[in-house]
Tab-separated table of C-alpha atoms and ligand atoms in Angstrom:
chain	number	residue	atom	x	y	z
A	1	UNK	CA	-21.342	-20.998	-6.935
A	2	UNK	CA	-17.507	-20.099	-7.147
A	3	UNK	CA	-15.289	-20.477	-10.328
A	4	UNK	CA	-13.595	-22.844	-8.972
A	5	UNK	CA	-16.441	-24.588	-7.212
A	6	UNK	CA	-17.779	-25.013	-10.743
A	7	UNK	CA	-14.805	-25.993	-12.559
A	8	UNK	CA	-14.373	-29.285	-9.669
A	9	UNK	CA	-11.116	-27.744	-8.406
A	10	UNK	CA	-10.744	-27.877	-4.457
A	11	UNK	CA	-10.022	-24.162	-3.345
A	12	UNK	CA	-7.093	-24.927	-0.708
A	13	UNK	CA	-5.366	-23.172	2.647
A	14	UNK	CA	-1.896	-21.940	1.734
A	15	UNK	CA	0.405	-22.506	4.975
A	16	UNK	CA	3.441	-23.266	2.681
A	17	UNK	CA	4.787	-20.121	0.832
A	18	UNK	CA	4.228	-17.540	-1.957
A	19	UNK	CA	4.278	-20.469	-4.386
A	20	UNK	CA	2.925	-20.092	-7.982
A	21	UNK	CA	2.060	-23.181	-7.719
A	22	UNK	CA	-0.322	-22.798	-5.374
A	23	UNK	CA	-1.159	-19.687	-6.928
A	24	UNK	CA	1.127	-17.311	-5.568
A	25	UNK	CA	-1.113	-14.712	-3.106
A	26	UNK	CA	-4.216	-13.537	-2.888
A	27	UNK	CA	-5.062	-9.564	-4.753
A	28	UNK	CA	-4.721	-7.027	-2.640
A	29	UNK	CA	-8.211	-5.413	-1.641
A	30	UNK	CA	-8.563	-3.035	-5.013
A	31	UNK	CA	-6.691	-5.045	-7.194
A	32	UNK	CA	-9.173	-6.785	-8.812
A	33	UNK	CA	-11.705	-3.709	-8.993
A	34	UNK	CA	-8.750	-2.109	-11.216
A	35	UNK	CA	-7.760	-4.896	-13.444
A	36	UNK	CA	-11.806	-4.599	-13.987
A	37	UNK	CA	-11.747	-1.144	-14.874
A	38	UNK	CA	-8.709	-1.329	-16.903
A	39	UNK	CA	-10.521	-3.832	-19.029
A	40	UNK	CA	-13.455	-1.846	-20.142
A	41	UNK	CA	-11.656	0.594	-22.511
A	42	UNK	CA	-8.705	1.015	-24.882
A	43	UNK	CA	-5.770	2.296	-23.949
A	44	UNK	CA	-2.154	3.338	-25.910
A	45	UNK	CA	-0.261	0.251	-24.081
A	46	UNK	CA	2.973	1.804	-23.896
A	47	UNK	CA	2.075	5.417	-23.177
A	48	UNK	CA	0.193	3.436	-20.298
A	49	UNK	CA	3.364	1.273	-19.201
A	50	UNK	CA	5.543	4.530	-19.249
A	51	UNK	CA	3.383	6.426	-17.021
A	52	UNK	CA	2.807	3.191	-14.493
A	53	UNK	CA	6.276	2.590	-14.428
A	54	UNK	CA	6.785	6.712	-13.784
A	55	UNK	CA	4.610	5.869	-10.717
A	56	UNK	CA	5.735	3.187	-9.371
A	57	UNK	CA	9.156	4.696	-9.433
A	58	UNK	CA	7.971	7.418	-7.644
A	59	UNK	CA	6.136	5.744	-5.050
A	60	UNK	CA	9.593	2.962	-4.626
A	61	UNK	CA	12.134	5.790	-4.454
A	62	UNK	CA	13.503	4.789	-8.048
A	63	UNK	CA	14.926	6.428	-10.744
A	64	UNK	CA	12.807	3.986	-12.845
A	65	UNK	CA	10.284	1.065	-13.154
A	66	UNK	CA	9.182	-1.322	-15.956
A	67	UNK	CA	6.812	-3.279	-15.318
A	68	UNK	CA	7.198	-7.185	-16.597
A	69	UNK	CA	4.714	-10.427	-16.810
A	70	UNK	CA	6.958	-11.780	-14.015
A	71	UNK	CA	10.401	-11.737	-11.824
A	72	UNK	CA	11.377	-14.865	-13.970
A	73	UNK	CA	9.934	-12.621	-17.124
A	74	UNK	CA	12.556	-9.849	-15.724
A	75	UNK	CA	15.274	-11.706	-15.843
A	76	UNK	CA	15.100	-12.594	-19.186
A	77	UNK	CA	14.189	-8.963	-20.354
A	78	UNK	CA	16.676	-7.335	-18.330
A	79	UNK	CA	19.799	-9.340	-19.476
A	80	UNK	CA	18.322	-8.910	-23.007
A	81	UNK	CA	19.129	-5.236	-22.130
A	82	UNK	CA	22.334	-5.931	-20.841
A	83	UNK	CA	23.386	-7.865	-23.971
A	84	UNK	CA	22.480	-5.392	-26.559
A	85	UNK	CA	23.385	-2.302	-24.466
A	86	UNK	CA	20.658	0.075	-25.983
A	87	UNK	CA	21.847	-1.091	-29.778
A	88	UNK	CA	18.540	-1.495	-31.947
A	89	UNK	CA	20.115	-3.715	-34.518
A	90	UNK	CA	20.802	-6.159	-31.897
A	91	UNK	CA	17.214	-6.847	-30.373
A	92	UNK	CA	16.324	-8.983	-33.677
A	93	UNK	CA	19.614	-11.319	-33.079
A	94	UNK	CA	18.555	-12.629	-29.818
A	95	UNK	CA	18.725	-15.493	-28.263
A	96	UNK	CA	21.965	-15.969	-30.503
A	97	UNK	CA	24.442	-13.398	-28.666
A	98	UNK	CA	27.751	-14.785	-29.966
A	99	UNK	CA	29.269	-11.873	-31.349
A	100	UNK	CA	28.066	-9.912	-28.229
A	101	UNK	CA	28.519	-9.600	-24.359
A	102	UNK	CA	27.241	-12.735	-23.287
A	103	UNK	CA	28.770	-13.837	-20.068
A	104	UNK	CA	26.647	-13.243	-16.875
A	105	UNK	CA	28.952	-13.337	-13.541
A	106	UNK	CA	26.709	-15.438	-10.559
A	107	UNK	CA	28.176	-16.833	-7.376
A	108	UNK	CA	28.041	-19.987	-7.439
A	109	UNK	CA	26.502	-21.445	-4.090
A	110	UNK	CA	23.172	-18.863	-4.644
A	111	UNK	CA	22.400	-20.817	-7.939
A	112	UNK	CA	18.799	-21.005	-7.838
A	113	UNK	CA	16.397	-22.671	-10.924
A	114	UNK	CA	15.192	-19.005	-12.041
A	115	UNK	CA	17.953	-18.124	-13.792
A	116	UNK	CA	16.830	-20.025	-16.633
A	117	UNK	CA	15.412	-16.831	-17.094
A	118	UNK	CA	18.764	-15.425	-17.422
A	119	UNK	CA	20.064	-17.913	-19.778
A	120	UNK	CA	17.123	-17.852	-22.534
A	121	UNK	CA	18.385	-14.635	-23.179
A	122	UNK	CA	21.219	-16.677	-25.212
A	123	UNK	CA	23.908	-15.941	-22.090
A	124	UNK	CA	26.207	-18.383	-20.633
A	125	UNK	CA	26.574	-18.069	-16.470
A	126	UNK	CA	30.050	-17.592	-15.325
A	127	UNK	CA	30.000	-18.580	-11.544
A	128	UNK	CA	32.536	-17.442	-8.975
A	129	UNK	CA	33.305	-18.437	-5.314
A	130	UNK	CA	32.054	-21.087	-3.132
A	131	UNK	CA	30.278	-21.239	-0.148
A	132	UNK	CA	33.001	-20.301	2.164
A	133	UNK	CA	33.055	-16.927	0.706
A	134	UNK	CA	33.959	-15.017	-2.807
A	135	UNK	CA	36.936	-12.742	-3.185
A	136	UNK	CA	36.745	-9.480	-4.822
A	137	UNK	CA	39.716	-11.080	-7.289
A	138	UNK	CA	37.985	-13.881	-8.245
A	139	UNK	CA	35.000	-11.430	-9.681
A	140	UNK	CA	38.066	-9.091	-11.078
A	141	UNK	CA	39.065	-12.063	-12.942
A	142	UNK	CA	35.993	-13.088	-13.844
A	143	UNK	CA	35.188	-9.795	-15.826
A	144	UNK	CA	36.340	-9.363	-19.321
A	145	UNK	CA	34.409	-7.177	-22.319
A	146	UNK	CA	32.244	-10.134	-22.714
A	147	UNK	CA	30.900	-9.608	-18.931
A	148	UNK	CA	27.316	-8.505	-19.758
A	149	UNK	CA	26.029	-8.294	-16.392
A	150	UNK	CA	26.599	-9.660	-12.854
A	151	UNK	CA	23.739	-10.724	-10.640
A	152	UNK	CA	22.644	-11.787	-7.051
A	153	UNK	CA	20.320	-13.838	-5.649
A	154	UNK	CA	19.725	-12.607	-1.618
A	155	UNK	CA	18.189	-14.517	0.891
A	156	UNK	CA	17.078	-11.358	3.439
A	157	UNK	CA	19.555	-8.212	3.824
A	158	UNK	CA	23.135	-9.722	4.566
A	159	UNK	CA	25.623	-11.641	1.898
A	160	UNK	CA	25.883	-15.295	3.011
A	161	UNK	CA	29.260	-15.669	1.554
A	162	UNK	CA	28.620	-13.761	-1.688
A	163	UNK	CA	30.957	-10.725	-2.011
A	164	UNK	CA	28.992	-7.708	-0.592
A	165	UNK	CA	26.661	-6.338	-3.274
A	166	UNK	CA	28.571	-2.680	-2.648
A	167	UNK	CA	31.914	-3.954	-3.185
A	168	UNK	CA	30.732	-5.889	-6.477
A	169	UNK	CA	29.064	-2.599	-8.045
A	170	UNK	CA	32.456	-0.452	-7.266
A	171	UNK	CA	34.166	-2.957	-9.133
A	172	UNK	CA	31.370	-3.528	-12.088
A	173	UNK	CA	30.690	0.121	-12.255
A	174	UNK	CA	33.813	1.386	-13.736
A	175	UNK	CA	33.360	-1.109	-16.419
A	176	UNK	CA	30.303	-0.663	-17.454
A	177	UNK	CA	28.433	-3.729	-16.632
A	178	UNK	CA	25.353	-3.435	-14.548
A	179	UNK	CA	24.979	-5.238	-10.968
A	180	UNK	CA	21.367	-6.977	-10.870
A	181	UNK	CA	19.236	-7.873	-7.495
A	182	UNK	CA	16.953	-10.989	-7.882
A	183	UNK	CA	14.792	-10.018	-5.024
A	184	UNK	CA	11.771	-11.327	-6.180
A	185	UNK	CA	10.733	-12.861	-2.992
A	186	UNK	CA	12.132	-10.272	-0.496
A	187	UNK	CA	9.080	-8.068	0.262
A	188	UNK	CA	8.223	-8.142	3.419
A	189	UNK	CA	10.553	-5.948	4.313
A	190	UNK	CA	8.962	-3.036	2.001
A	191	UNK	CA	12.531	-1.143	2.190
A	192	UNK	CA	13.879	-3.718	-0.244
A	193	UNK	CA	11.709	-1.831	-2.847
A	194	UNK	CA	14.609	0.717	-2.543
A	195	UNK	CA	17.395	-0.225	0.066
A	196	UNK	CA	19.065	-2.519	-3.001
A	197	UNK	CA	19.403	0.344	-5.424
A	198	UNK	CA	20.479	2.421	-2.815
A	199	UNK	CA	23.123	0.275	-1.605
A	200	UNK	CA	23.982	0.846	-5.621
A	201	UNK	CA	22.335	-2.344	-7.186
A	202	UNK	CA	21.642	-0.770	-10.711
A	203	UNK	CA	18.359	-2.749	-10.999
A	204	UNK	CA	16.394	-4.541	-8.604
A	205	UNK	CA	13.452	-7.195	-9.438
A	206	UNK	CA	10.702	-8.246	-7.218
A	207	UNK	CA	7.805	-10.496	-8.351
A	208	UNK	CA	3.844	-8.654	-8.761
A	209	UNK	CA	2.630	-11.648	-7.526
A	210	UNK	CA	4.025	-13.126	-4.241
A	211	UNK	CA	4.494	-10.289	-1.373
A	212	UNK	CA	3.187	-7.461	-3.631
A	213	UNK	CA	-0.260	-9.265	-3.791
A	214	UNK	CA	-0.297	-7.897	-7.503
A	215	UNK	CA	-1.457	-10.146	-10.767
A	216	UNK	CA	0.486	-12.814	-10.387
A	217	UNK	CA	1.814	-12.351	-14.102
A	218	UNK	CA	3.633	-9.227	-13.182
A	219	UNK	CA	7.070	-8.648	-11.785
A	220	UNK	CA	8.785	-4.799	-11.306
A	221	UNK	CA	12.516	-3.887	-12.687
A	222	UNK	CA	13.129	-1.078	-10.802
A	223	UNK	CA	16.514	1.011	-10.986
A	224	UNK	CA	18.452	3.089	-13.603
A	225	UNK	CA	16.620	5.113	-15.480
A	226	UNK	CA	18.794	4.420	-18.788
A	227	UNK	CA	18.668	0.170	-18.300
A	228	UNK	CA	14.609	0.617	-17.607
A	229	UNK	CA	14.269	3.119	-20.966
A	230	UNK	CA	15.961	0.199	-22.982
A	231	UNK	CA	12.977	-2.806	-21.368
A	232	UNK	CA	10.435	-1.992	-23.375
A	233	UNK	CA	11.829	-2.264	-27.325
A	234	UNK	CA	12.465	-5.668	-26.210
A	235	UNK	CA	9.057	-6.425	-24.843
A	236	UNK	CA	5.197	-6.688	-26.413
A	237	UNK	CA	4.182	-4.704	-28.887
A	238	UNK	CA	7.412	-5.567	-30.266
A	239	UNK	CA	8.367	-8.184	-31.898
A	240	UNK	CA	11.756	-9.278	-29.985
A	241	UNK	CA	12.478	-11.966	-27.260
A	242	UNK	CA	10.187	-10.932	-24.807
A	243	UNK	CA	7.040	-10.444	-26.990
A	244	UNK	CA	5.804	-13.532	-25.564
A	245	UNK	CA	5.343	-12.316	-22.261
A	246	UNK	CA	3.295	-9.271	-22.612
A	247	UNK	CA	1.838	-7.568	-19.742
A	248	UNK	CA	-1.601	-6.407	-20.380
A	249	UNK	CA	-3.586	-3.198	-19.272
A	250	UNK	CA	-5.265	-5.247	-16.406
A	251	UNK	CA	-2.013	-6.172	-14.676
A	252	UNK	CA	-0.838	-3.033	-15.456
A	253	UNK	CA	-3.241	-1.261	-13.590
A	254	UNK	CA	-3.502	-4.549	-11.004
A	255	UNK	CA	0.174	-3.925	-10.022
A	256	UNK	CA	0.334	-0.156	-9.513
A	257	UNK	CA	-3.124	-0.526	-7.012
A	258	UNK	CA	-1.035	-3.363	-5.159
A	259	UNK	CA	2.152	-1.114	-5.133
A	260	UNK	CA	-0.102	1.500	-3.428
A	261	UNK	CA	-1.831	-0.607	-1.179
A	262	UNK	CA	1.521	-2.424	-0.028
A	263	UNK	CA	3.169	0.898	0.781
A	264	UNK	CA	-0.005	1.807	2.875
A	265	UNK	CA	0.449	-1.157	5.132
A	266	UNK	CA	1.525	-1.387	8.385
A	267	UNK	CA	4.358	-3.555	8.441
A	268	UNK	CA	4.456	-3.767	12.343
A	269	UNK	CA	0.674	-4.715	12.586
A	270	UNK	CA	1.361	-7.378	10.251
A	271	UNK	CA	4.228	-9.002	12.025
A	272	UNK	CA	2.572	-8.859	15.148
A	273	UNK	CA	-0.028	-10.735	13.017
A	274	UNK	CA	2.755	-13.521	11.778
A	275	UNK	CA	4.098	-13.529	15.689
A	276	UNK	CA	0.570	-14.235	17.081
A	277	UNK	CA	-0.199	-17.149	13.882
A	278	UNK	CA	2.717	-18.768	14.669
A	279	UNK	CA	2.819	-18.607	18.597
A	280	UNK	CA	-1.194	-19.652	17.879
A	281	UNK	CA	0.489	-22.583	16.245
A	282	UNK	CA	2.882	-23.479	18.198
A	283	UNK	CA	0.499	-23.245	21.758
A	284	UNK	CA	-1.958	-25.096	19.583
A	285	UNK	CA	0.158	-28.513	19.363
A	286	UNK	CA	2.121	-28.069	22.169
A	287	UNK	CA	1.962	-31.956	24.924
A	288	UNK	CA	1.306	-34.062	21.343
A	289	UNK	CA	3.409	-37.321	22.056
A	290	UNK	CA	6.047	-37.264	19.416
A	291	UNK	CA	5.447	-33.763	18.669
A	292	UNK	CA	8.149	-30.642	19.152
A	293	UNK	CA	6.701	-27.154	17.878
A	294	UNK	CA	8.882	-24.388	17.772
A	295	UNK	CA	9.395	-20.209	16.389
A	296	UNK	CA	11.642	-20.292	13.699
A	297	UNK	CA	13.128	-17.514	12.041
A	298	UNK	CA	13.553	-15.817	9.756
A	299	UNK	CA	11.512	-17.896	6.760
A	300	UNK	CA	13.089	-19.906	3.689
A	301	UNK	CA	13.861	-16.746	1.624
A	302	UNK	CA	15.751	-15.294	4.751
A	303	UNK	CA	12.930	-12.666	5.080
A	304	UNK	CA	11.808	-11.354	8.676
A	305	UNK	CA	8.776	-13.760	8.594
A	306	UNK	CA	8.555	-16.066	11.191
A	307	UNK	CA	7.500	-19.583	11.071
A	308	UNK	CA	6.248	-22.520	13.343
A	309	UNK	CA	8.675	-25.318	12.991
A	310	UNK	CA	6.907	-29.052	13.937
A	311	UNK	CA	9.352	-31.595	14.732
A	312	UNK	CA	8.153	-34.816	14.582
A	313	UNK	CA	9.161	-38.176	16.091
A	314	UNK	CA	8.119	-41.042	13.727
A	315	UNK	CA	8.094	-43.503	15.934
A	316	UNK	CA	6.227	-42.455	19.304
A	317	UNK	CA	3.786	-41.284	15.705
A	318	UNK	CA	3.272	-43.946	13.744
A	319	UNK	CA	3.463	-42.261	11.046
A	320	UNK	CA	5.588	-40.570	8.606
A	321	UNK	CA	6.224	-36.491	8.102
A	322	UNK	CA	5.330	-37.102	4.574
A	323	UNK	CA	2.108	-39.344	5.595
A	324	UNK	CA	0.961	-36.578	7.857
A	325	UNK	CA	1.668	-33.762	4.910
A	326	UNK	CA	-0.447	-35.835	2.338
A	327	UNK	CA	-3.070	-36.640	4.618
A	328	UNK	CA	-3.749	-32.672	5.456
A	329	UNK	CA	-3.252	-32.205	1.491
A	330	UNK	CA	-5.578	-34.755	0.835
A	331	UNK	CA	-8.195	-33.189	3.276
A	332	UNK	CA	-10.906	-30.934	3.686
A	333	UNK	CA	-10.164	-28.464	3.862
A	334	UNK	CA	-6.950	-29.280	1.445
A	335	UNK	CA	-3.997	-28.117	3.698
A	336	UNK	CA	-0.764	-27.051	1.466
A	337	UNK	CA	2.502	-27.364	4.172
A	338	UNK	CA	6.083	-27.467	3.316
A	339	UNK	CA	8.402	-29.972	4.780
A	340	UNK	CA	11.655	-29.114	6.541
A	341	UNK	CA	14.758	-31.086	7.332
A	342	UNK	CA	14.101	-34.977	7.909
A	343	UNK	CA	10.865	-35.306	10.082
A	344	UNK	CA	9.908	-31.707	10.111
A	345	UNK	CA	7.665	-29.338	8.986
A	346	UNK	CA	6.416	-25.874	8.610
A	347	UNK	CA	3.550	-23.833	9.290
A	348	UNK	CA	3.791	-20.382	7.230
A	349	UNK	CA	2.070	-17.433	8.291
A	350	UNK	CA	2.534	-15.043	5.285
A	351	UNK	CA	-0.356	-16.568	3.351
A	352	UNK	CA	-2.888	-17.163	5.875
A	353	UNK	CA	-5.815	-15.427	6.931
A	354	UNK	CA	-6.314	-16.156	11.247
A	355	UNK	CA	-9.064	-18.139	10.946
A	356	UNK	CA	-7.010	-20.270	8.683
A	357	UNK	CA	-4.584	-20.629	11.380
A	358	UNK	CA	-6.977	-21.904	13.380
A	359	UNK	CA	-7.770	-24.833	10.753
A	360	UNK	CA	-4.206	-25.744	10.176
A	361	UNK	CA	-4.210	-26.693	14.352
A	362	UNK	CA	-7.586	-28.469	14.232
A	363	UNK	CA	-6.851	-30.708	10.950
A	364	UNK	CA	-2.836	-31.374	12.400
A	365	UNK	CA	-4.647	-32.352	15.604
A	366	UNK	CA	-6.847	-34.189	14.206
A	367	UNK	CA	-4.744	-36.265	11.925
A	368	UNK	CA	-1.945	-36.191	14.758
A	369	UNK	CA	-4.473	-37.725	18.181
A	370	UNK	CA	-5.594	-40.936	16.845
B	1	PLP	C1	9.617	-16.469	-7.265
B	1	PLP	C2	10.956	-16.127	-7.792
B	1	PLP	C3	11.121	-15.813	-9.146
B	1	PLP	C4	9.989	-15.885	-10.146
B	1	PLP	O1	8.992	-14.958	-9.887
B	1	PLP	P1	7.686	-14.879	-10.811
B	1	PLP	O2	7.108	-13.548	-10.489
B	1	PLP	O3	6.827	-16.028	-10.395
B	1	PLP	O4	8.119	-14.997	-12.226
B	1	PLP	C5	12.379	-15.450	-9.577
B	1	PLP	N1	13.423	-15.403	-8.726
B	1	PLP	C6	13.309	-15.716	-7.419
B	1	PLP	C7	14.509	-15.649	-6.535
B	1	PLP	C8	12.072	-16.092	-6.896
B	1	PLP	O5	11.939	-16.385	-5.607
C-alpha cells in the first residue's frame, strides 16, 4: 500500500502545469536513490553546498551556483545580497533596510505574485514602463544609489515589451547594481541554464522542482561568482533572514542528480513526445458536438511546450467549462486541467506520462458523450 494510499489522499494525473500545488513534478529517475543516500551519514553542510554549487556551475556553464529551498526562496536570498552588498554588519538588520539600498527596479506589466519574495527582504519595488514598451530613460531615471537591484520576469526567450535584458545590464552595470533573471519556470529549453547569464544577466534563478524534476524545496542562483559567495552568510546555519529556509543534505544531493540527469536528456525526443501527447489529444476529441481541439503554442510560461487547446461551446454542451473541469477533478482517476480564456481549456503535456494521455481522452470523452 502507497503513502498516499494510506494517508486517504487520491494520487491524481497532472495535465495542468508544474504547479506546487499539485506537487510540482515528479523526481527524476536517481533522485530519490540520492536524497536516500545523502541521509544516511553526516556531512559538513556548507563544505557540501560549496562543492554542489561548484558542480552545478560547472555542469550550467556558470561562474557560480547556490543552491536555495526554492526560486521564491531565491528571491528573497538574492536581494538580501543585493541590499547588504557583501557588508557583514548588515545581514543582522534585515528585513529593516532603511538606511540601505532598498529600491528594486521591475517593469511593471511582468508583475507576477512571486516577488513577494523580493519584498520580504525589506525592499520596496520601483516599477517602470507599461505594456506598450519601456524606454531605456525611464530605467535611467529610475536608478539612483538606493537602486539595489533590477529584475525580470521572462515568459520564453524574447522581451514582451520589457526593455531588452542586454540593454538593461549595460546601463545597471556601470552602476553597480546587479540585473536578476526570474526564470524559474523556463527549463525546457535547457540553454536557459546559461543563455541568461550569457546574454549578461548577473544571476539567473530557476526552480529544483518544476522542469528540473529536483526536490521540490530547491531552487538554483546561478551567475557571478562574487553575488553567489555572498548567498550563503545569509542562509541556514546562520542565523539571518533566510535561516528559515534551509536546504538540507537530501535536496542537496536530490538537485545536483536532477541537474545531471536533465542535461543528459534529449530535448528533441522529448518534444517529439509533447508533439505526439498533444496531437494524441487533439485526434482523440476531434467530431465532439460543441467541441474545437486545437495545437497551441508555446505554453503559459512562453516556453517551447506545446499544448492542446479545447474550445468548448456551452450550449450545443450542456454544460459549463468549469462543470466539465470539476467533474474530471472530481473523478477517478482525479484529472487536474487548467482553464483558458472563457469556455476553454488545456491539456498539458509536460507532466504527463503517455499512458496518462490516453486517460485524459477517455475521462473528457466520457464526461463530454452523454
Ligand atoms: C514557480 C515560480 C517561482 C517559485 O518557484 P518555487 O521553486 O516553487 O519556489 C518563482 N518565480 C516564478 C516566475 C515561478 O514561475
Amino acid at each position: 500500500m502507497s503513502i498516499y494510499d494510506e494517508l486517504g489522499i487520491p494520487r491524481l494525473i497532472n495535465g495542468n502545469a508544474t504547479l506546487t500545488r499539485l506537487g510540482g513534478s515528479r523526481l527524476a529517475p536517481g533522485v530519490a536513490a540520492a536524497m536516500e543516500e545523502a541521509g544516511r551519514d553526516f556531512v559538513d553542510i556548507p563544505a557540501l553546498q560549496a562543492a554542489i554549487g561548484t558542480e552545478i556551475a560547472r555542469l550550467t556553464g556558470n561562474e557560480a551556483c547556490y543552491v536555495a529551498s526554492g526560486a521564491a526562496a531565491a528571491l528573497t536570498l538574492i536581494t538580501a545580497v543585493c541590499v547588504t552588498r557583501g557588508r557583514a554588519e548588515l545581514r543582522e538588520k534585515l528585513p529593516f533596510t532603511d538606511d540601505l539600498p532598498n529600491e528594486v527596479i521591475v517593469h511593471r506589466h511582468t508583475r507576477v505574485g512571486y516577488d513577494f519574495g523580493i519584498r520580504m527582504a525589506g525592499v520596496r519595488l520601483v516599477e517602470i514602463g507599461g505594456p506598450n514598451g519601456t524606454t531605456a530613460d525611464e530605467l535611467r531615471r529610475a536608478l539612483n544609489p538606493r537602486t539595489a537591484a533590477m529584475f525580470y520576469f521572462p515568459r520564453g526567450t524574447t522581451e514582451r515589451g520589457e526593455l531588452p535584458l542586454e540593454t538593461a545590464v549595460e546601463i545597471c552595470r556601470p552602476l553597480g547594481v546587479p540585473v536578476i533573471v526570474d526564470a524559474a519556470a523556463q527549463l525546457p529549453p535547457r540553454s536557459n541554464l546559461w543563455s541568461f547569464t550569457r546574454r549578461g544577466a548577473d544571476i539567473a534563478i530557476f526552480s529544483g522542482g518544476k522542469g528540473l524534476r529536483g526536490p521540490q524545496s530547491t531552487g538554483l542562483i546561478l551567475g557571478r561568482r562574487e553575488l553567489i559567495e555572498a548567498c550563503a552568510p545569509h542562509a541556514a546555519p546562520n542565523p539571518f533572514i533566510c535561516r528559515g529556509m534551509k536546504v538540507g543534505k537530501e535536496e542537496l544531493c536530490g538537485i545536483l542528480t536532477a541537474v545531471r540527469w536533465y542535461l543528459a536528456q534529449d530535448e528533441a525526443a522529448e518534444s517529439a513526445f509533447f508533439e505526439r501527447a498533444v496531437a494524441e489529444v487533439v485526434a482523440g476529441l476531434q467530431g465532439i458536438a460543441g467541441v474545437a481541439p486545437c495545437r497551441d503554442f508555446p505554453n503559459e510560461a512562453g516556453q517551447p511546450v506545446p499544448r492542446a487547446l479545447i474550445q468548448l461551446d456551452p450550449t450545443t454542451m450542456g454544460r459549463s467549462r468549469d462543470e466539465l473541469l470539476a467533474a474530471l477533478r472530481a473523478g477517478a482517476p482525479s484529472i487536474d486541467l487548467a482553464a483558458g480564456s472563457e469556455s476553454s481549456f488545456y491539456v498539458n503535456p509536460q507532466t504527463l506520462e503517455p499512458e496518462e494521455v490516453s486517460t485524459i481522452v477517455r475521462r473528457i470523452r466520457e464526461e463530454l458523450i452523454v
